[in-house]
Amino acid sequence: MRLMIDTNIILDVFLERESFYEQSKEILTMCENKDIYGFVSASTATDIFYLVRKALNSTDEAYKALGNILNIVKVLTVTNDDVNEAFVCHAKDFEDCLLATCAKSNKCDGIVTRNKKDFITFGITLYSPEEIIEIIKK
């Protein structure tokens, strides 16, 4: 499966968000083991860097975190057409709309997220971490 990994899944692991850590870590482990092919958008990469740096107050830790994720997932190209398509949608959350648009244009099978409701109107299959774990472990 080719899956876009939502920013919240990655941050759950890097920031050790207790109630979400285990399932999110399992998703990244599946990406690392190539049980699934994980992708992020370029904007997710910048978001990860910014949010980890802010949370840990360390540029070095932010680079380390981003380097770790770049060894596990691939960054997908976000094109001018992707941005324009997301813009035309006038979605409440432009960033989520752009992530979904990028996932669709790059032929991902879906998005792994803890916030399905944020993506529900974007016309792409959505999976929770628990759902992917169940699918892959069958």
Backbone as a chain_set.jsonl record, in Angstrom:
{"seq": "MRLMIDTNIILDVFLERESFYEQSKEILTMCENKDIYGFVSASTATDIFYLVRKALNSTDEAYKALGNILNIVKVLTVTNDDVNEAFVCHAKDFEDCLLATCAKSNKCDGIVTRNKKDFITFGITLYSPEEIIEIIKK", "coords": {"N": [[0.842, -1.194, 0.0], [0.463, 2.22, -0.785], [0.801, 4.945, 1.123], [-0.097, 8.129, 2.329], [1.277, 9.741, 5.038], [-0.055, 11.337, 7.706], [0.82, 14.382, 9.336], [0.306, 14.357, 12.108], [0.689, 11.716, 12.922], [3.425, 11.276, 12.748], [4.383, 13.226, 14.505], [3.291, 12.263, 16.87], [5.039, 10.226, 17.491], [7.651, 11.419, 17.558], [7.293, 13.358, 19.53], [6.474, 11.844, 21.552], [3.746, 11.399, 22.304], [1.696, 10.269, 24.605], [-0.843, 8.709, 24.614], [-1.108, 8.064, 21.951], [1.239, 7.157, 20.957], [2.164, 4.38, 20.639], [0.631, 3.109, 18.514], [1.16, 4.893, 16.423], [3.925, 4.717, 16.237], [4.105, 2.087, 15.389], [3.073, 2.352, 12.797], [5.103, 3.878, 11.558], [7.177, 2.05, 11.823], [6.241, 0.026, 10.151], [6.461, 1.374, 7.734], [9.227, 1.7, 7.647], [10.033, -0.965, 7.472], [9.05, -1.557, 5.034], [6.55, -2.711, 4.804], [4.43, -1.18, 4.261], [4.319, 1.545, 1.975], [5.374, 4.568, 2.83], [4.609, 8.029, 2.687], [5.188, 11.561, 2.73], [4.223, 14.993, 2.431], [5.958, 17.844, 1.069], [5.358, 20.059, 2.617], [4.668, 18.85, 4.999], [7.153, 17.983, 5.865], [8.427, 20.433, 6.453], [6.704, 21.325, 8.448], [7.083, 19.362, 10.432], [9.764, 19.824, 11.138], [9.597, 22.485, 12.141], [7.681, 22.221, 14.262], [8.807, 20.257, 15.953], [11.227, 21.51, 16.618], [10.21, 23.719, 17.993], [8.797, 22.461, 20.11], [10.808, 21.046, 21.44], [12.699, 22.916, 21.742], [15.085, 23.012, 20.262], [17.196, 23.209, 17.594], [19.024, 21.352, 16.619], [17.883, 18.906, 17.48], [15.557, 19.001, 15.988], [16.544, 18.79, 13.365], [17.642, 16.248, 13.583], [15.324, 14.713, 14.038], [13.898, 15.183, 11.644], [15.721, 14.124, 9.812], [15.643, 11.445, 10.592], [12.991, 10.751, 9.899], [13.083, 11.118, 7.148], [14.576, 8.978, 6.398], [12.791, 6.975, 6.53], [10.317, 7.5, 5.251], [9.212, 8.761, 2.054], [9.394, 11.922, 0.39], [6.805, 13.51, -1.271], [6.242, 15.204, -4.336], [4.796, 18.376, -4.501], [2.779, 19.949, -6.633], [2.202, 22.858, -8.751], [-0.35, 22.571, -9.824], [-1.516, 20.942, -7.837], [-1.59, 22.715, -5.652], [-3.236, 24.729, -6.698], [-5.602, 23.251, -7.152], [-6.289, 22.549, -4.516], [-6.642, 25.103, -3.508], [-8.888, 26.007, -4.946], [-10.858, 24.473, -3.788], [-11.451, 25.758, -1.398], [-11.323, 24.861, 1.251], [-11.899, 24.41, 4.762], [-9.596, 23.752, 6.171], [-6.818, 24.374, 4.665], [-4.272, 23.217, 4.518], [-4.68, 20.452, 5.114], [-6.328, 19.829, 2.958], [-4.566, 20.259, 0.834], [-2.705, 18.248, 1.39], [-4.28, 15.962, 0.937], [-4.899, 16.352, -1.766], [-2.344, 16.215, -2.892], [-1.713, 13.568, -2.199], [-3.612, 12.181, -3.737], [-2.884, 12.976, -6.371], [-0.442, 11.804, -6.561], [-1.04, 9.185, -6.585], [-1.551, 7.722, -4.207], [-2.813, 5.207, -2.003], [-4.318, 5.992, 0.088], [-4.738, 7.948, 3.112], [-3.11, 7.946, 6.212], [-4.271, 8.793, 9.277], [-5.076, 10.332, 12.426], [-7.13, 11.983, 12.494], [-9.617, 11.693, 10.894], [-11.985, 13.069, 10.319], [-11.16, 15.561, 9.49], [-10.44, 15.222, 6.87], [-12.514, 14.197, 5.45], [-14.122, 15.225, 3.35], [-12.556, 15.267, 1.081], [-12.323, 13.274, -0.816], [-10.696, 10.908, -0.71], [-9.413, 7.762, 0.379], [-9.425, 7.0, 3.817], [-7.556, 6.079, 6.68], [-7.258, 4.961, 10.002], [-4.52, 4.691, 12.326], [-4.867, 2.269, 13.726], [-6.521, 0.803, 12.005], [-4.867, 0.378, 9.759], [-2.829, -1.134, 10.919], [-4.279, -3.421, 11.58], [-5.068, -4.309, 8.987], [-2.579, -4.82, 7.74], [-1.431, -6.742, 9.398], [-2.929, -9.001, 8.926]], "CA": [[0.0, 0.0, 0.0], [1.119, 3.531, -0.834], [-0.002, 5.737, 2.048], [0.352, 9.418, 2.833], [1.284, 9.727, 6.497], [-0.401, 12.659, 8.218], [1.791, 14.97, 10.258], [0.039, 14.001, 13.505], [1.24, 10.386, 13.199], [4.867, 11.451, 12.947], [4.587, 13.994, 15.738], [2.986, 11.377, 18.0], [6.243, 9.455, 17.802], [8.761, 12.297, 17.933], [6.985, 14.073, 20.767], [6.062, 10.795, 22.491], [2.391, 11.657, 22.79], [1.471, 9.011, 25.303], [-1.98, 7.867, 24.24], [-1.057, 7.753, 20.523], [2.611, 6.781, 20.591], [2.375, 2.985, 20.224], [0.086, 2.856, 17.182], [1.875, 5.725, 15.454], [5.251, 4.1, 16.092], [3.88, 0.884, 14.572], [2.929, 2.8, 11.404], [6.431, 4.235, 11.051], [7.934, 0.796, 11.717], [5.765, -0.622, 8.92], [7.095, 2.106, 6.626], [10.654, 1.381, 7.662], [10.163, -2.358, 7.039], [8.444, -1.638, 3.693], [5.254, -3.381, 4.812], [3.678, -0.178, 3.528], [5.177, 2.611, 1.457], [4.926, 5.795, 3.463], [4.96, 9.282, 2.033], [4.78, 12.836, 3.319], [4.349, 16.116, 1.499], [7.039, 18.772, 1.419], [4.901, 20.918, 3.716], [4.757, 18.052, 6.224], [8.557, 18.005, 6.292], [8.712, 21.714, 7.11], [5.909, 21.348, 9.686], [7.761, 18.508, 11.416], [10.945, 20.545, 11.615], [9.165, 23.623, 12.945], [6.99, 21.817, 15.497], [9.757, 19.574, 16.841], [12.136, 22.544, 17.132], [9.467, 24.519, 18.969], [8.467, 21.641, 21.28], [12.028, 20.629, 22.155], [13.558, 24.09, 21.825], [16.399, 22.592, 19.783], [17.351, 23.056, 16.15], [19.722, 20.078, 16.391], [16.908, 17.818, 17.623], [14.629, 19.09, 14.855], [17.239, 18.196, 12.215], [17.743, 14.811, 13.839], [13.99, 14.142, 13.838], [13.588, 15.219, 10.219], [16.605, 13.147, 9.18], [15.107, 10.114, 10.89], [11.78, 10.482, 9.121], [13.449, 11.037, 5.733], [15.096, 7.624, 6.179], [11.677, 6.036, 6.65], [9.3, 7.818, 4.253], [9.646, 9.584, 0.922], [8.677, 13.187, 0.234], [6.145, 13.624, -2.563], [6.214, 16.511, -4.977], [3.556, 19.151, -4.496], [2.861, 20.74, -7.853], [1.364, 24.035, -8.893], [-1.723, 22.088, -10.0], [-2.006, 20.504, -6.525], [-1.891, 23.909, -4.852], [-4.414, 25.377, -7.282], [-6.78, 22.421, -6.894], [-6.637, 22.72, -3.105], [-7.12, 26.47, -3.357], [-10.246, 26.09, -5.502], [-11.778, 23.815, -2.844], [-11.761, 26.67, -0.293], [-11.543, 24.029, 2.432], [-11.668, 25.035, 6.069], [-8.182, 23.539, 6.48], [-6.105, 24.317, 3.387], [-3.139, 22.285, 4.622], [-5.197, 19.089, 4.97], [-6.808, 19.695, 1.588], [-3.379, 20.119, -0.008], [-2.157, 16.914, 1.647], [-5.145, 15.015, 0.232], [-4.715, 16.583, -3.199], [-1.021, 15.669, -3.201], [-1.818, 12.107, -2.103], [-4.363, 11.701, -4.902], [-2.135, 13.183, -7.617], [0.697, 10.878, -6.534], [-1.619, 7.841, -6.611], [-1.53, 7.029, -2.915], [-4.016, 4.425, -1.733], [-5.063, 6.641, 1.163], [-4.022, 8.742, 4.118], [-3.176, 7.459, 7.595], [-4.447, 9.958, 10.14], [-5.946, 10.186, 13.591], [-8.181, 12.994, 12.349], [-10.349, 11.417, 9.659], [-13.014, 14.083, 10.068], [-10.541, 16.704, 8.818], [-10.191, 14.877, 5.47], [-13.675, 13.449, 4.978], [-14.713, 15.781, 2.125], [-11.538, 15.422, 0.038], [-12.395, 12.218, -1.816], [-9.6, 9.942, -0.643], [-9.611, 6.764, 1.434], [-8.806, 7.379, 5.086], [-7.303, 4.983, 7.611], [-6.66, 5.258, 11.305], [-3.382, 3.791, 12.544], [-5.357, 0.947, 14.134], [-7.027, 0.112, 10.81], [-3.724, -0.074, 8.945], [-2.179, -2.22, 11.659], [-5.129, -4.614, 11.414], [-4.99, -4.725, 7.59], [-1.244, -5.346, 7.43], [-1.128, -7.924, 10.209], [-3.762, -10.146, 8.532]], "C": [[0.879, 1.247, 0.0], [0.261, 4.485, 0.006], [0.677, 7.051, 2.411], [0.221, 9.359, 4.352], [1.027, 11.151, 6.984], [0.624, 13.098, 9.257], [1.565, 14.51, 11.694], [0.616, 12.631, 13.872], [2.732, 10.498, 13.526], [5.149, 12.19, 14.246], [4.256, 13.177, 16.983], [4.236, 10.635, 18.455], [7.351, 10.373, 18.305], [8.533, 13.017, 19.253], [6.465, 13.135, 21.855], [4.717, 11.109, 23.141], [1.821, 10.338, 23.298], [0.323, 8.159, 24.771], [-1.966, 7.453, 22.764], [0.261, 7.126, 20.088], [2.719, 5.376, 19.987], [1.865, 2.707, 18.813], [0.828, 3.66, 16.108], [3.279, 5.184, 15.202], [5.158, 2.857, 15.214], [3.75, 1.261, 13.096], [4.299, 3.136, 10.822], [7.33, 3.006, 10.921], [7.523, 0.041, 10.462], [6.353, 0.06, 7.689], [8.573, 1.733, 6.513], [10.911, -0.034, 7.134], [9.6, -2.605, 5.643], [7.221, -2.55, 3.65], [4.223, -2.492, 4.136], [4.69, 0.837, 3.016], [4.619, 3.923, 1.953], [5.464, 7.026, 2.765], [4.503, 10.459, 2.882], [4.876, 13.887, 2.225], [5.511, 16.994, 1.958], [6.626, 19.664, 2.583], [4.898, 20.16, 5.043], [6.184, 18.062, 6.759], [8.885, 19.312, 7.012], [7.942, 21.84, 8.423], [6.581, 20.541, 10.791], [8.954, 19.253, 12.009], [10.543, 21.666, 12.568], [8.59, 23.188, 14.291], [7.912, 21.083, 16.468], [10.73, 20.585, 17.438], [11.457, 23.356, 18.228], [9.212, 23.721, 20.255], [9.701, 21.305, 22.109], [13.031, 21.768, 22.325], [14.991, 23.768, 21.369], [16.397, 22.403, 18.263], [18.024, 21.732, 15.825], [18.759, 18.897, 16.485], [15.902, 17.823, 16.473], [15.268, 18.49, 13.602], [17.371, 16.686, 12.373], [16.4, 14.124, 13.564], [13.642, 14.095, 12.348], [14.456, 14.215, 9.459], [16.109, 11.727, 9.396], [13.89, 9.799, 10.029], [12.105, 10.359, 7.638], [14.099, 9.698, 5.382], [13.98, 6.583, 6.138], [10.617, 6.245, 5.567], [9.928, 8.656, 3.14], [8.791, 10.837, 0.855], [8.106, 13.248, -1.177], [6.17, 15.067, -3.052], [4.82, 17.121, -4.842], [3.667, 20.108, -5.677], [1.994, 21.996, -7.782], [-0.098, 23.626, -9.055], [-2.326, 21.622, -8.679], [-2.434, 21.699, -5.686], [-3.148, 24.594, -5.386], [-5.686, 24.577, -7.038], [-7.236, 22.556, -5.443], [-7.207, 24.118, -2.855], [-8.577, 26.607, -3.806], [-11.272, 25.469, -4.558], [-12.241, 24.749, -1.726], [-12.093, 25.891, 0.984], [-11.252, 24.815, 3.703], [-10.191, 24.921, 6.452], [-7.432, 23.319, 5.171], [-4.98, 23.282, 3.419], [-3.599, 20.835, 4.463], [-5.687, 18.84, 3.547], [-5.632, 19.504, 0.633], [-2.739, 18.743, 0.174], [-2.967, 15.862, 0.892], [-4.976, 15.147, -1.279], [-3.387, 15.993, -3.661], [-1.054, 14.141, -3.178], [-2.534, 11.536, -3.325], [-3.547, 11.832, -6.18], [-0.913, 12.267, -7.705], [0.259, 9.42, -6.386], [-1.414, 7.034, -5.318], [-2.862, 6.294, -2.74], [-4.868, 5.037, -0.623], [-4.146, 7.444, 2.053], [-4.197, 8.065, 5.466], [-3.209, 8.687, 8.494], [-5.261, 9.577, 11.364], [-7.149, 11.107, 13.478], [-8.94, 12.811, 11.037], [-11.347, 12.521, 9.313], [-12.448, 15.293, 9.32], [-10.373, 16.482, 7.316], [-11.424, 14.335, 4.755], [-14.224, 13.954, 3.641], [-13.755, 15.823, 0.939], [-11.449, 14.254, -0.946], [-11.22, 11.267, -1.86], [-9.874, 8.988, 0.514], [-8.803, 7.161, 2.66], [-8.68, 6.162, 5.981], [-6.8, 5.545, 8.929], [-5.428, 4.364, 11.428], [-3.834, 2.373, 12.896], [-5.852, 0.143, 12.938], [-5.897, -0.41, 9.942], [-3.013, -1.234, 9.625], [-2.976, -3.511, 11.476], [-5.039, -5.167, 9.994], [-3.657, -5.423, 7.308], [-0.94, -6.631, 8.194], [-1.967, -9.137, 9.848], [-2.946, -11.19, 7.818]], "O": [[1.896, 1.314, 0.691], [-0.873, 4.793, -0.362], [1.859, 7.087, 2.754], [-0.822, 8.973, 4.881], [1.806, 12.061, 6.701], [1.212, 12.277, 9.96], [2.53, 14.292, 12.427], [0.992, 12.413, 15.023], [3.22, 9.88, 14.472], [6.05, 11.818, 14.997], [4.868, 13.371, 18.033], [4.461, 10.443, 19.65], [7.926, 10.129, 19.366], [9.477, 13.256, 20.006], [6.068, 13.574, 22.935], [4.578, 11.086, 24.364], [1.511, 9.428, 22.529], [0.525, 6.974, 24.504], [-2.736, 6.578, 22.367], [0.375, 6.623, 18.971], [3.314, 5.213, 18.922], [2.586, 2.129, 18.0], [1.087, 3.155, 15.016], [3.759, 5.198, 14.068], [6.037, 2.607, 14.39], [4.269, 0.553, 12.233], [4.616, 2.72, 9.708], [8.152, 2.932, 10.009], [8.374, -0.527, 9.779], [6.702, -0.606, 6.714], [9.087, 1.485, 5.422], [11.895, -0.269, 6.432], [9.663, -3.722, 5.13], [6.885, -3.098, 2.6], [3.272, -2.974, 3.52], [5.785, 0.966, 3.562], [3.534, 4.344, 1.553], [6.609, 7.065, 2.315], [3.549, 10.355, 3.652], [5.542, 13.68, 1.211], [5.977, 16.891, 3.093], [7.448, 19.991, 3.44], [5.104, 20.76, 6.098], [6.397, 18.141, 7.968], [9.54, 19.304, 8.053], [8.455, 22.392, 9.396], [6.643, 20.976, 11.941], [9.127, 19.305, 13.227], [11.084, 21.78, 13.669], [8.967, 23.721, 15.335], [7.805, 21.269, 17.681], [11.027, 20.529, 18.631], [12.058, 23.645, 19.263], [9.388, 24.241, 21.357], [9.641, 21.282, 23.339], [14.07, 21.609, 22.965], [15.968, 24.186, 21.991], [15.689, 21.55, 17.728], [17.643, 21.059, 14.867], [18.814, 17.987, 15.658], [15.45, 16.764, 16.037], [14.609, 17.763, 12.859], [17.227, 15.938, 11.406], [16.358, 13.072, 12.927], [13.149, 13.081, 11.854], [13.969, 13.532, 8.558], [16.153, 10.902, 8.483], [13.776, 8.697, 9.491], [11.468, 9.575, 6.935], [14.167, 9.325, 4.211], [14.211, 5.437, 5.751], [10.081, 5.277, 5.028], [11.031, 9.184, 3.281], [7.614, 10.82, 1.215], [8.827, 13.061, -2.157], [6.123, 16.013, -2.266], [3.807, 16.452, -5.045], [4.546, 20.97, -5.711], [1.173, 22.163, -6.88], [-0.987, 24.262, -8.488], [-3.502, 21.867, -8.414], [-3.507, 21.695, -5.083], [-4.02, 24.992, -4.613], [-6.734, 25.153, -6.749], [-8.432, 22.666, -5.173], [-8.146, 24.283, -2.076], [-9.39, 27.24, -3.132], [-12.427, 25.893, -4.531], [-13.319, 24.548, -1.165], [-13.033, 26.231, 1.703], [-10.462, 25.758, 3.706], [-9.605, 25.862, 6.987], [-7.413, 22.211, 4.635], [-4.771, 22.558, 2.446], [-2.961, 20.067, 3.743], [-5.481, 17.758, 2.997], [-5.699, 18.678, -0.277], [-2.281, 18.143, -0.798], [-2.393, 14.965, 0.274], [-4.918, 14.141, -1.986], [-3.321, 15.344, -4.705], [-0.478, 13.497, -4.054], [-2.108, 10.525, -3.882], [-3.516, 10.906, -6.99], [-0.414, 11.992, -8.796], [1.07, 8.539, -6.102], [-1.141, 5.834, -5.348], [-3.894, 6.714, -3.264], [-6.015, 4.635, -0.426], [-2.954, 7.599, 1.789], [-5.302, 7.656, 5.824], [-2.296, 9.513, 8.475], [-6.036, 8.621, 11.339], [-8.081, 11.02, 14.277], [-8.903, 13.683, 10.169], [-11.525, 12.86, 8.143], [-13.177, 15.972, 8.597], [-10.185, 17.441, 6.567], [-11.363, 14.045, 3.56], [-14.749, 13.154, 2.867], [-14.106, 16.363, -0.11], [-10.583, 14.253, -1.82], [-10.791, 10.861, -2.941], [-10.494, 9.366, 1.508], [-7.657, 7.598, 2.557], [-9.577, 5.32, 6.038], [-6.013, 6.491, 8.957], [-5.309, 3.377, 10.702], [-3.256, 1.395, 12.421], [-5.628, -1.065, 12.867], [-5.969, -1.533, 9.442], [-2.64, -2.208, 8.971], [-2.398, -4.573, 11.242], [-4.943, -6.382, 9.817], [-3.626, -6.495, 6.704], [-0.257, -7.513, 7.674], [-1.747, -10.212, 10.406], [-3.481, -12.223, 7.415]]}, "num_chains": 1, "name": "protein.A"}
